[in-house]
Amino acid sequence: MKTLLLITLSILVTVSCQPEETELSSSRSQKSVSELDAYWPAGQAAFPLEVDISTSFDNNETDSIRTSADSWSDAVDNRVNFFDTTGTITEKGGSLGSYQDGRMGVYKLTSWPSALPNLALAVTQIFGLRKNIGKSNESIEISHADILVNYDYFSFSTNGGGGYDLETVLLHEFGHFLGLAHDNSSQGTTVMYPSVSRHNSNRTPLQKDKVAIASLYNIGGVVQAATAQRSIAAIGKVHEEDQGDTEWVVIQFELRADGSEWIKVNDKYVQQNKKCKH
Ligand SMILES: [Zn+2]
């Protein structure tokens, strides 16, 4: 990025580079758990989700978090208000299990839990019921989620200054919060690409993201019918049928400082989306 040579090399590498997915353990289903459709039950009636923001964020940070949450509603032309982020909550301590409580939140952690790697910038933790295991309509019904941001080891920026762009990070994390999986197709076409760069700010859901979120919750009128067709029928079916094995799952999407993302299901790493080295 500093010299012409570096810029040239960087472009070459970026163009040829795809995130490499590594399966770290076998799974009973064909799909990785992290690739499954996940959703809040009751469809649009589930919203707005009350997500409180920890009081330790300053006003600018709180504004950035609210803006990133609102961006998902903007993505569906405000036909659905996904999040109510007006509430606040006190920062919690170390135990990860303590987050499975009655309140969902975005937490600024100045004391990062020892159960999480120091290298994780932010973690979205989702609690849900994995249904129809091993079947084609396998999915995850989300019951609780939280976002933890690692201010113990990293700094974040709200104005393009030093540190990771808080709004960019939170936009991606709120996508997971709503149930969106990663889209590996290409950086620059989706905010659900499984890596976030320190130097990029990507604060608005893109067309593919709009299609994905509208499809997930059957929000009509937002996207061209043809493009939305992807999963409206499939998702509707997934939401209704329940005919297989179930298990409770805790999924942690760990966004790491090198831009890679590691995914843990029930305390076991199942997938790593490596960012190629530039
Ligand atoms: Zn992610």
PDB file of C-alpha atoms and ligand atoms in Angstrom:
ATOM      1  CA  MET A   1       0.000   0.000   0.000  1.00  0.00           C
ATOM      2  CA  LYS A   2       2.991   2.301   0.426  1.00  0.00           C
ATOM      3  CA  THR A   3       4.820   1.908  -2.835  1.00  0.00           C
ATOM      4  CA  LEU A   4       3.765   1.239  -6.353  1.00  0.00           C
ATOM      5  CA  LEU A   5       5.354  -2.187  -6.142  1.00  0.00           C
ATOM      6  CA  LEU A   6       3.416  -3.064  -3.053  1.00  0.00           C
ATOM      7  CA  ILE A   7       0.200  -1.785  -4.572  1.00  0.00           C
ATOM      8  CA  THR A   8       0.767  -3.901  -7.649  1.00  0.00           C
ATOM      9  CA  LEU A   9       1.545  -6.986  -5.607  1.00  0.00           C
ATOM     10  CA  SER A  10      -1.414  -6.360  -3.379  1.00  0.00           C
ATOM     11  CA  ILE A  11      -3.799  -6.111  -6.323  1.00  0.00           C
ATOM     12  CA  LEU A  12      -2.423  -9.275  -7.881  1.00  0.00           C
ATOM     13  CA  VAL A  13      -2.787 -11.206  -4.674  1.00  0.00           C
ATOM     14  CA  THR A  14      -6.224  -9.815  -3.920  1.00  0.00           C
ATOM     15  CA  VAL A  15      -7.561 -10.796  -7.302  1.00  0.00           C
ATOM     16  CA  SER A  16      -6.270 -14.338  -7.141  1.00  0.00           C
ATOM     17  CA  CYS A  17      -7.029 -14.976  -3.531  1.00  0.00           C
ATOM     18  CA  GLN A  18     -10.080 -16.646  -2.053  1.00  0.00           C
ATOM     19  CA  PRO A  19     -10.552 -17.418   1.603  1.00  0.00           C
ATOM     20  CA  GLU A  20      -9.574 -20.942   2.282  1.00  0.00           C
ATOM     21  CA  GLU A  21     -12.078 -22.842   4.331  1.00  0.00           C
ATOM     22  CA  THR A  22     -10.726 -25.472   6.576  1.00  0.00           C
ATOM     23  CA  GLU A  23     -12.996 -27.986   8.178  1.00  0.00           C
ATOM     24  CA  LEU A  24     -11.537 -28.734  11.551  1.00  0.00           C
ATOM     25  CA  SER A  25     -13.783 -31.575  12.519  1.00  0.00           C
ATOM     26  CA  SER A  26     -16.279 -33.878  10.909  1.00  0.00           C
ATOM     27  CA  SER A  27     -19.943 -33.168  11.240  1.00  0.00           C
ATOM     28  CA  ARG A  28     -22.995 -35.349  11.057  1.00  0.00           C
ATOM     29  CA  SER A  29     -24.499 -33.176   8.358  1.00  0.00           C
ATOM     30  CA  GLN A  30     -23.407 -32.466   4.834  1.00  0.00           C
ATOM     31  CA  LYS A  31     -23.172 -28.778   5.536  1.00  0.00           C
ATOM     32  CA  SER A  32     -20.990 -27.126   8.094  1.00  0.00           C
ATOM     33  CA  VAL A  33     -23.063 -25.763  10.953  1.00  0.00           C
ATOM     34  CA  SER A  34     -21.848 -22.303  10.073  1.00  0.00           C
ATOM     35  CA  GLU A  35     -23.346 -22.619   6.587  1.00  0.00           C
ATOM     36  CA  LEU A  36     -26.807 -23.485   7.823  1.00  0.00           C
ATOM     37  CA  ASP A  37     -29.730 -21.165   7.560  1.00  0.00           C
ATOM     38  CA  ALA A  38     -30.256 -19.611  10.945  1.00  0.00           C
ATOM     39  CA  TYR A  39     -33.211 -17.441  11.770  1.00  0.00           C
ATOM     40  CA  TRP A  40     -35.253 -15.893  14.526  1.00  0.00           C
ATOM     41  CA  PRO A  41     -38.494 -17.887  14.825  1.00  0.00           C
ATOM     42  CA  ALA A  42     -41.846 -16.225  14.105  1.00  0.00           C
ATOM     43  CA  GLY A  43     -40.282 -14.479  11.133  1.00  0.00           C
ATOM     44  CA  GLN A  44     -40.888 -10.755  10.988  1.00  0.00           C
ATOM     45  CA  ALA A  45     -42.947 -10.895  14.186  1.00  0.00           C
ATOM     46  CA  ALA A  46     -39.715 -11.545  16.089  1.00  0.00           C
ATOM     47  CA  PHE A  47     -38.606  -7.981  15.473  1.00  0.00           C
ATOM     48  CA  PRO A  48     -37.504  -5.595  16.737  1.00  0.00           C
ATOM     49  CA  LEU A  49     -35.022  -7.534  18.842  1.00  0.00           C
ATOM     50  CA  GLU A  50     -34.116  -5.612  21.946  1.00  0.00           C
ATOM     51  CA  VAL A  51     -30.347  -5.337  21.955  1.00  0.00           C
ATOM     52  CA  ASP A  52     -28.873  -3.211  24.716  1.00  0.00           C
ATOM     53  CA  ILE A  53     -25.583  -1.378  24.377  1.00  0.00           C
ATOM     54  CA  SER A  54     -23.148  -1.469  27.256  1.00  0.00           C
ATOM     55  CA  THR A  55     -22.791   1.824  29.072  1.00  0.00           C
ATOM     56  CA  SER A  56     -18.995   1.721  28.789  1.00  0.00           C
ATOM     57  CA  PHE A  57     -19.157   2.688  25.095  1.00  0.00           C
ATOM     58  CA  ASP A  58     -18.792   6.432  24.626  1.00  0.00           C
ATOM     59  CA  ASN A  59     -21.401   8.443  22.727  1.00  0.00           C
ATOM     60  CA  ASN A  60     -19.656   8.186  19.346  1.00  0.00           C
ATOM     61  CA  GLU A  61     -19.226   4.437  19.716  1.00  0.00           C
ATOM     62  CA  THR A  62     -22.849   4.017  20.761  1.00  0.00           C
ATOM     63  CA  ASP A  63     -23.953   6.016  17.719  1.00  0.00           C
ATOM     64  CA  SER A  64     -21.817   3.840  15.430  1.00  0.00           C
ATOM     65  CA  ILE A  65     -23.332   0.674  16.884  1.00  0.00           C
ATOM     66  CA  ARG A  66     -26.885   1.990  16.490  1.00  0.00           C
ATOM     67  CA  THR A  67     -26.141   3.065  12.922  1.00  0.00           C
ATOM     68  CA  SER A  68     -24.774  -0.355  11.998  1.00  0.00           C
ATOM     69  CA  ALA A  69     -27.865  -2.024  13.482  1.00  0.00           C
ATOM     70  CA  ASP A  70     -30.168   0.382  11.615  1.00  0.00           C
ATOM     71  CA  SER A  71     -28.312  -0.322   8.372  1.00  0.00           C
ATOM     72  CA  TRP A  72     -29.916  -3.768   8.255  1.00  0.00           C
ATOM     73  CA  SER A  73     -33.376  -2.186   8.456  1.00  0.00           C
ATOM     74  CA  ASP A  74     -32.367   0.304   5.769  1.00  0.00           C
ATOM     75  CA  ALA A  75     -31.344  -2.692   3.658  1.00  0.00           C
ATOM     76  CA  VAL A  76     -34.986  -3.786   3.537  1.00  0.00           C
ATOM     77  CA  ASP A  77     -36.283  -0.258   2.991  1.00  0.00           C
ATOM     78  CA  ASN A  78     -37.349  -0.159   6.643  1.00  0.00           C
ATOM     79  CA  ARG A  79     -40.135  -2.626   6.025  1.00  0.00           C
ATOM     80  CA  VAL A  80     -38.877  -4.373   9.128  1.00  0.00           C
ATOM     81  CA  ASN A  81     -37.234  -2.731  12.099  1.00  0.00           C
ATOM     82  CA  PHE A  82     -34.776  -5.436  13.131  1.00  0.00           C
ATOM     83  CA  PHE A  83     -33.251  -3.935  16.239  1.00  0.00           C
ATOM     84  CA  ASP A  84     -34.263  -1.729  19.113  1.00  0.00           C
ATOM     85  CA  THR A  85     -30.924  -0.484  20.427  1.00  0.00           C
ATOM     86  CA  THR A  86     -32.228   2.291  22.653  1.00  0.00           C
ATOM     87  CA  GLY A  87     -31.555   0.382  25.889  1.00  0.00           C
ATOM     88  CA  THR A  88     -28.298   0.204  27.783  1.00  0.00           C
ATOM     89  CA  ILE A  89     -26.730  -2.500  29.891  1.00  0.00           C
ATOM     90  CA  THR A  90     -23.809  -2.782  32.266  1.00  0.00           C
ATOM     91  CA  GLU A  91     -20.685  -4.513  31.021  1.00  0.00           C
ATOM     92  CA  LYS A  92     -20.376  -8.107  32.170  1.00  0.00           C
ATOM     93  CA  GLY A  93     -17.383 -10.014  33.370  1.00  0.00           C
ATOM     94  CA  GLY A  94     -15.490 -13.020  32.213  1.00  0.00           C
ATOM     95  CA  SER A  95     -17.696 -16.083  32.106  1.00  0.00           C
ATOM     96  CA  LEU A  96     -19.104 -16.728  28.645  1.00  0.00           C
ATOM     97  CA  GLY A  97     -22.037 -18.692  30.008  1.00  0.00           C
ATOM     98  CA  SER A  98     -23.198 -15.610  31.894  1.00  0.00           C
ATOM     99  CA  TYR A  99     -24.237 -14.060  28.593  1.00  0.00           C
ATOM    100  CA  GLN A 100     -27.014 -16.577  28.142  1.00  0.00           C
ATOM    101  CA  ASP A 101     -29.396 -14.498  30.176  1.00  0.00           C
ATOM    102  CA  GLY A 102     -32.619 -12.640  29.536  1.00  0.00           C
ATOM    103  CA  ARG A 103     -30.926  -9.666  27.910  1.00  0.00           C
ATOM    104  CA  MET A 104     -29.142  -9.380  24.611  1.00  0.00           C
ATOM    105  CA  GLY A 105     -26.436  -6.837  24.177  1.00  0.00           C
ATOM    106  CA  VAL A 106     -23.406  -5.388  22.495  1.00  0.00           C
ATOM    107  CA  TYR A 107     -20.676  -5.421  25.117  1.00  0.00           C
ATOM    108  CA  LYS A 108     -17.485  -3.410  25.271  1.00  0.00           C
ATOM    109  CA  LEU A 109     -15.090  -5.707  27.089  1.00  0.00           C
ATOM    110  CA  THR A 110     -12.033  -4.136  28.642  1.00  0.00           C
ATOM    111  CA  SER A 111     -11.393  -7.446  30.365  1.00  0.00           C
ATOM    112  CA  TRP A 112     -11.517 -10.102  27.643  1.00  0.00           C
ATOM    113  CA  PRO A 113     -12.778 -13.544  28.785  1.00  0.00           C
ATOM    114  CA  SER A 114      -9.960 -16.065  29.099  1.00  0.00           C
ATOM    115  CA  ALA A 115     -12.134 -18.596  27.267  1.00  0.00           C
ATOM    116  CA  LEU A 116     -11.780 -16.523  24.089  1.00  0.00           C
ATOM    117  CA  PRO A 117      -8.555 -16.001  22.152  1.00  0.00           C
ATOM    118  CA  ASN A 118      -6.894 -12.643  22.675  1.00  0.00           C
ATOM    119  CA  LEU A 119      -6.639 -12.370  18.895  1.00  0.00           C
ATOM    120  CA  ALA A 120     -10.407 -12.117  18.461  1.00  0.00           C
ATOM    121  CA  LEU A 121     -11.503  -8.554  17.712  1.00  0.00           C
ATOM    122  CA  ALA A 122     -15.138  -9.321  18.237  1.00  0.00           C
ATOM    123  CA  VAL A 123     -17.285 -12.349  18.838  1.00  0.00           C
ATOM    124  CA  THR A 124     -20.935 -12.856  18.036  1.00  0.00           C
ATOM    125  CA  GLN A 125     -22.283 -15.617  20.209  1.00  0.00           C
ATOM    126  CA  ILE A 126     -25.511 -17.239  19.133  1.00  0.00           C
ATOM    127  CA  PHE A 127     -27.589 -19.661  21.171  1.00  0.00           C
ATOM    128  CA  GLY A 128     -30.066 -21.737  19.246  1.00  0.00           C
ATOM    129  CA  LEU A 129     -31.757 -25.003  18.472  1.00  0.00           C
ATOM    130  CA  ARG A 130     -30.256 -26.960  15.610  1.00  0.00           C
ATOM    131  CA  LYS A 131     -33.122 -28.763  13.932  1.00  0.00           C
ATOM    132  CA  ASN A 132     -33.562 -31.573  11.411  1.00  0.00           C
ATOM    133  CA  ILE A 133     -29.948 -32.618  11.801  1.00  0.00           C
ATOM    134  CA  GLY A 134     -28.541 -34.301   8.743  1.00  0.00           C
ATOM    135  CA  LYS A 135     -31.585 -33.529   6.608  1.00  0.00           C
ATOM    136  CA  SER A 136     -31.798 -31.156   3.679  1.00  0.00           C
ATOM    137  CA  ASN A 137     -33.819 -28.670   5.694  1.00  0.00           C
ATOM    138  CA  GLU A 138     -31.400 -28.581   8.610  1.00  0.00           C
ATOM    139  CA  SER A 139     -31.407 -25.154  10.199  1.00  0.00           C
ATOM    140  CA  ILE A 140     -30.834 -23.257  13.394  1.00  0.00           C
ATOM    141  CA  GLU A 141     -33.585 -21.517  15.301  1.00  0.00           C
ATOM    142  CA  ILE A 142     -31.922 -18.699  17.219  1.00  0.00           C
ATOM    143  CA  SER A 143     -33.062 -17.981  20.751  1.00  0.00           C
ATOM    144  CA  HIS A 144     -30.421 -15.609  22.069  1.00  0.00           C
ATOM    145  CA  ALA A 145     -27.384 -13.693  20.848  1.00  0.00           C
ATOM    146  CA  ASP A 146     -24.789 -11.213  22.035  1.00  0.00           C
ATOM    147  CA  ILE A 147     -21.895  -9.334  20.483  1.00  0.00           C
ATOM    148  CA  LEU A 148     -18.672  -8.962  22.461  1.00  0.00           C
ATOM    149  CA  VAL A 149     -16.081  -6.429  21.344  1.00  0.00           C
ATOM    150  CA  ASN A 150     -12.482  -6.823  22.476  1.00  0.00           C
ATOM    151  CA  TYR A 151     -11.311  -3.457  23.790  1.00  0.00           C
ATOM    152  CA  ASP A 152      -8.838  -5.237  26.020  1.00  0.00           C
ATOM    153  CA  TYR A 153      -6.406  -5.990  23.179  1.00  0.00           C
ATOM    154  CA  PHE A 154      -7.565  -3.724  20.318  1.00  0.00           C
ATOM    155  CA  SER A 155      -8.631  -0.211  19.537  1.00  0.00           C
ATOM    156  CA  PHE A 156     -11.563   0.763  17.369  1.00  0.00           C
ATOM    157  CA  SER A 157     -12.328   3.926  15.504  1.00  0.00           C
ATOM    158  CA  THR A 158     -15.579   5.692  14.736  1.00  0.00           C
ATOM    159  CA  ASN A 159     -14.148   8.394  12.496  1.00  0.00           C
ATOM    160  CA  GLY A 160     -11.676   6.694  10.170  1.00  0.00           C
ATOM    161  CA  GLY A 161      -8.800   7.233  12.562  1.00  0.00           C
ATOM    162  CA  GLY A 162      -6.497   4.547  13.934  1.00  0.00           C
ATOM    163  CA  GLY A 163      -7.912   1.168  14.841  1.00  0.00           C
ATOM    164  CA  TYR A 164     -10.547  -1.053  13.333  1.00  0.00           C
ATOM    165  CA  ASP A 165     -13.652   0.647  12.006  1.00  0.00           C
ATOM    166  CA  LEU A 166     -16.269  -0.118  14.640  1.00  0.00           C
ATOM    167  CA  GLU A 167     -19.225   0.355  12.309  1.00  0.00           C
ATOM    168  CA  THR A 168     -17.745  -2.009   9.710  1.00  0.00           C
ATOM    169  CA  VAL A 169     -17.107  -4.700  12.316  1.00  0.00           C
ATOM    170  CA  LEU A 170     -20.535  -4.311  13.911  1.00  0.00           C
ATOM    171  CA  LEU A 171     -22.399  -4.358  10.595  1.00  0.00           C
ATOM    172  CA  HIS A 172     -20.930  -7.804   9.864  1.00  0.00           C
ATOM    173  CA  GLU A 173     -21.621  -9.021  13.413  1.00  0.00           C
ATOM    174  CA  PHE A 174     -25.237  -7.814  13.326  1.00  0.00           C
ATOM    175  CA  GLY A 175     -25.605  -9.820  10.105  1.00  0.00           C
ATOM    176  CA  HIS A 176     -24.688 -12.961  12.067  1.00  0.00           C
ATOM    177  CA  PHE A 177     -27.017 -11.820  14.843  1.00  0.00           C
ATOM    178  CA  LEU A 178     -29.886 -11.937  12.338  1.00  0.00           C
ATOM    179  CA  GLY A 179     -28.849 -15.392  11.146  1.00  0.00           C
ATOM    180  CA  LEU A 180     -26.831 -14.636   8.032  1.00  0.00           C
ATOM    181  CA  ALA A 181     -23.999 -17.036   7.290  1.00  0.00           C
ATOM    182  CA  HIS A 182     -20.834 -16.091   5.468  1.00  0.00           C
ATOM    183  CA  ASP A 183     -20.770 -15.386   1.772  1.00  0.00           C
ATOM    184  CA  ASN A 184     -17.380 -16.383   0.404  1.00  0.00           C
ATOM    185  CA  SER A 185     -17.999 -15.180  -3.121  1.00  0.00           C
ATOM    186  CA  SER A 186     -15.941 -12.010  -3.114  1.00  0.00           C
ATOM    187  CA  GLN A 187     -15.030  -9.130  -0.909  1.00  0.00           C
ATOM    188  CA  GLY A 188     -16.674  -5.973  -2.165  1.00  0.00           C
ATOM    189  CA  THR A 189     -19.979  -7.638  -3.053  1.00  0.00           C
ATOM    190  CA  THR A 190     -21.113  -8.597   0.432  1.00  0.00           C
ATOM    191  CA  VAL A 191     -20.523  -7.464   3.982  1.00  0.00           C
ATOM    192  CA  MET A 192     -20.806 -11.125   5.017  1.00  0.00           C
ATOM    193  CA  TYR A 193     -17.480 -11.952   3.402  1.00  0.00           C
ATOM    194  CA  PRO A 194     -15.600 -13.775   6.148  1.00  0.00           C
ATOM    195  CA  SER A 195     -12.910 -11.258   6.787  1.00  0.00           C
ATOM    196  CA  VAL A 196     -12.747  -7.616   7.676  1.00  0.00           C
ATOM    197  CA  SER A 197      -9.699  -5.573   6.849  1.00  0.00           C
ATOM    198  CA  ARG A 198      -8.184  -3.077   9.209  1.00  0.00           C
ATOM    199  CA  HIS A 199      -7.936  -0.551   6.410  1.00  0.00           C
ATOM    200  CA  ASN A 200     -11.423  -0.865   4.956  1.00  0.00           C
ATOM    201  CA  SER A 201     -14.628   0.714   5.943  1.00  0.00           C
ATOM    202  CA  ASN A 202     -17.674  -1.103   4.637  1.00  0.00           C
ATOM    203  CA  ARG A 203     -20.647   0.355   6.426  1.00  0.00           C
ATOM    204  CA  THR A 204     -23.571  -0.453   4.163  1.00  0.00           C
ATOM    205  CA  PRO A 205     -25.169  -3.789   3.221  1.00  0.00           C
ATOM    206  CA  LEU A 206     -24.720  -4.433  -0.498  1.00  0.00           C
ATOM    207  CA  GLN A 207     -27.157  -5.828  -3.031  1.00  0.00           C
ATOM    208  CA  LYS A 208     -26.344  -9.455  -2.195  1.00  0.00           C
ATOM    209  CA  ASP A 209     -26.844  -8.741   1.473  1.00  0.00           C
ATOM    210  CA  LYS A 210     -30.194  -7.128   0.764  1.00  0.00           C
ATOM    211  CA  VAL A 211     -31.292 -10.206  -1.142  1.00  0.00           C
ATOM    212  CA  ALA A 212     -30.048 -12.499   1.607  1.00  0.00           C
ATOM    213  CA  ILE A 213     -31.778 -10.737   4.469  1.00  0.00           C
ATOM    214  CA  ALA A 214     -35.010 -10.155   2.535  1.00  0.00           C
ATOM    215  CA  SER A 215     -35.064 -13.831   1.564  1.00  0.00           C
ATOM    216  CA  LEU A 216     -34.387 -15.042   5.081  1.00  0.00           C
ATOM    217  CA  TYR A 217     -37.408 -13.248   6.487  1.00  0.00           C
ATOM    218  CA  ASN A 218     -39.665 -13.221   3.421  1.00  0.00           C
ATOM    219  CA  ILE A 219     -39.618  -9.460   3.135  1.00  0.00           C
ATOM    220  CA  GLY A 220     -41.266  -8.763  -0.151  1.00  0.00           C
ATOM    221  CA  GLY A 221     -40.894  -5.782  -2.394  1.00  0.00           C
ATOM    222  CA  VAL A 222     -37.312  -5.139  -1.472  1.00  0.00           C
ATOM    223  CA  VAL A 223     -35.515  -7.046  -4.143  1.00  0.00           C
ATOM    224  CA  GLN A 224     -36.269  -8.231  -7.628  1.00  0.00           C
ATOM    225  CA  ALA A 225     -38.441 -11.310  -7.401  1.00  0.00           C
ATOM    226  CA  ALA A 226     -36.044 -13.259  -9.556  1.00  0.00           C
ATOM    227  CA  THR A 227     -33.078 -12.698  -7.319  1.00  0.00           C
ATOM    228  CA  ALA A 228     -35.034 -13.180  -4.135  1.00  0.00           C
ATOM    229  CA  GLN A 229     -36.303 -16.514  -5.346  1.00  0.00           C
ATOM    230  CA  ARG A 230     -33.201 -18.167  -3.944  1.00  0.00           C
ATOM    231  CA  SER A 231     -34.708 -19.255  -0.728  1.00  0.00           C
ATOM    232  CA  ILE A 232     -38.126 -17.823  -0.074  1.00  0.00           C
ATOM    233  CA  ALA A 233     -39.745 -21.184  -0.775  1.00  0.00           C
ATOM    234  CA  ALA A 234     -36.977 -23.144   0.865  1.00  0.00           C
ATOM    235  CA  ILE A 235     -36.842 -20.989   3.957  1.00  0.00           C
ATOM    236  CA  GLY A 236     -40.608 -21.087   4.419  1.00  0.00           C
ATOM    237  CA  LYS A 237     -40.388 -24.852   4.381  1.00  0.00           C
ATOM    238  CA  VAL A 238     -37.460 -24.941   6.724  1.00  0.00           C
ATOM    239  CA  HIS A 239     -39.310 -22.816   9.216  1.00  0.00           C
ATOM    240  CA  GLU A 240     -42.345 -25.047   9.310  1.00  0.00           C
ATOM    241  CA  GLU A 241     -41.065 -28.572   9.237  1.00  0.00           C
ATOM    242  CA  ASP A 242     -39.540 -30.234  12.202  1.00  0.00           C
ATOM    243  CA  GLN A 243     -38.966 -33.881  11.612  1.00  0.00           C
ATOM    244  CA  GLY A 244     -35.455 -34.763  12.654  1.00  0.00           C
ATOM    245  CA  ASP A 245     -32.994 -34.738  15.492  1.00  0.00           C
ATOM    246  CA  THR A 246     -32.404 -31.543  17.376  1.00  0.00           C
ATOM    247  CA  GLU A 247     -29.662 -30.243  19.631  1.00  0.00           C
ATOM    248  CA  TRP A 248     -28.884 -26.992  21.406  1.00  0.00           C
ATOM    249  CA  VAL A 249     -25.965 -25.169  19.918  1.00  0.00           C
ATOM    250  CA  VAL A 250     -23.789 -22.253  20.863  1.00  0.00           C
ATOM    251  CA  ILE A 251     -22.051 -20.749  17.860  1.00  0.00           C
ATOM    252  CA  GLN A 252     -19.258 -18.245  18.213  1.00  0.00           C
ATOM    253  CA  PHE A 253     -18.122 -16.280  15.180  1.00  0.00           C
ATOM    254  CA  GLU A 254     -14.659 -15.028  16.104  1.00  0.00           C
ATOM    255  CA  LEU A 255     -13.423 -12.223  13.928  1.00  0.00           C
ATOM    256  CA  ARG A 256      -9.653 -12.133  14.342  1.00  0.00           C
ATOM    257  CA  ALA A 257      -7.115  -9.394  14.042  1.00  0.00           C
ATOM    258  CA  ASP A 258      -5.549 -10.822  10.880  1.00  0.00           C
ATOM    259  CA  GLY A 259      -8.946 -10.633   9.199  1.00  0.00           C
ATOM    260  CA  SER A 260      -9.616 -14.355   9.405  1.00  0.00           C
ATOM    261  CA  GLU A 261     -12.707 -15.684  11.066  1.00  0.00           C
ATOM    262  CA  TRP A 262     -12.898 -18.797  13.212  1.00  0.00           C
ATOM    263  CA  ILE A 263     -16.152 -20.483  14.025  1.00  0.00           C
ATOM    264  CA  LYS A 264     -16.725 -22.506  17.138  1.00  0.00           C
ATOM    265  CA  VAL A 265     -19.756 -24.702  17.725  1.00  0.00           C
ATOM    266  CA  ASN A 266     -20.346 -26.002  21.241  1.00  0.00           C
ATOM    267  CA  ASP A 267     -16.770 -25.167  22.236  1.00  0.00           C
ATOM    268  CA  LYS A 268     -15.192 -26.899  19.241  1.00  0.00           C
ATOM    269  CA  TYR A 269     -13.695 -25.158  16.243  1.00  0.00           C
ATOM    270  CA  VAL A 270     -15.470 -26.353  13.121  1.00  0.00           C
ATOM    271  CA  GLN A 271     -14.341 -23.939  10.479  1.00  0.00           C
ATOM    272  CA  GLN A 272     -11.686 -21.407   9.762  1.00  0.00           C
ATOM    273  CA  ASN A 273     -11.927 -18.871   7.004  1.00  0.00           C
ATOM    274  CA  LYS A 274      -8.352 -17.892   6.426  1.00  0.00           C
ATOM    275  CA  LYS A 275      -7.633 -14.541   5.023  1.00  0.00           C
ATOM    276  CA  CYS A 276      -4.847 -14.778   2.503  1.00  0.00           C
ATOM    277  CA  LYS A 277      -1.726 -12.928   3.450  1.00  0.00           C
ATOM    278  CA  HIS A 278      -1.155  -9.662   1.682  1.00  0.00           C
TER     279      HIS A 278
HETATM  280 ZN    ZN B   1     -18.434 -13.471  10.215  1.00  0.00          ZN
END
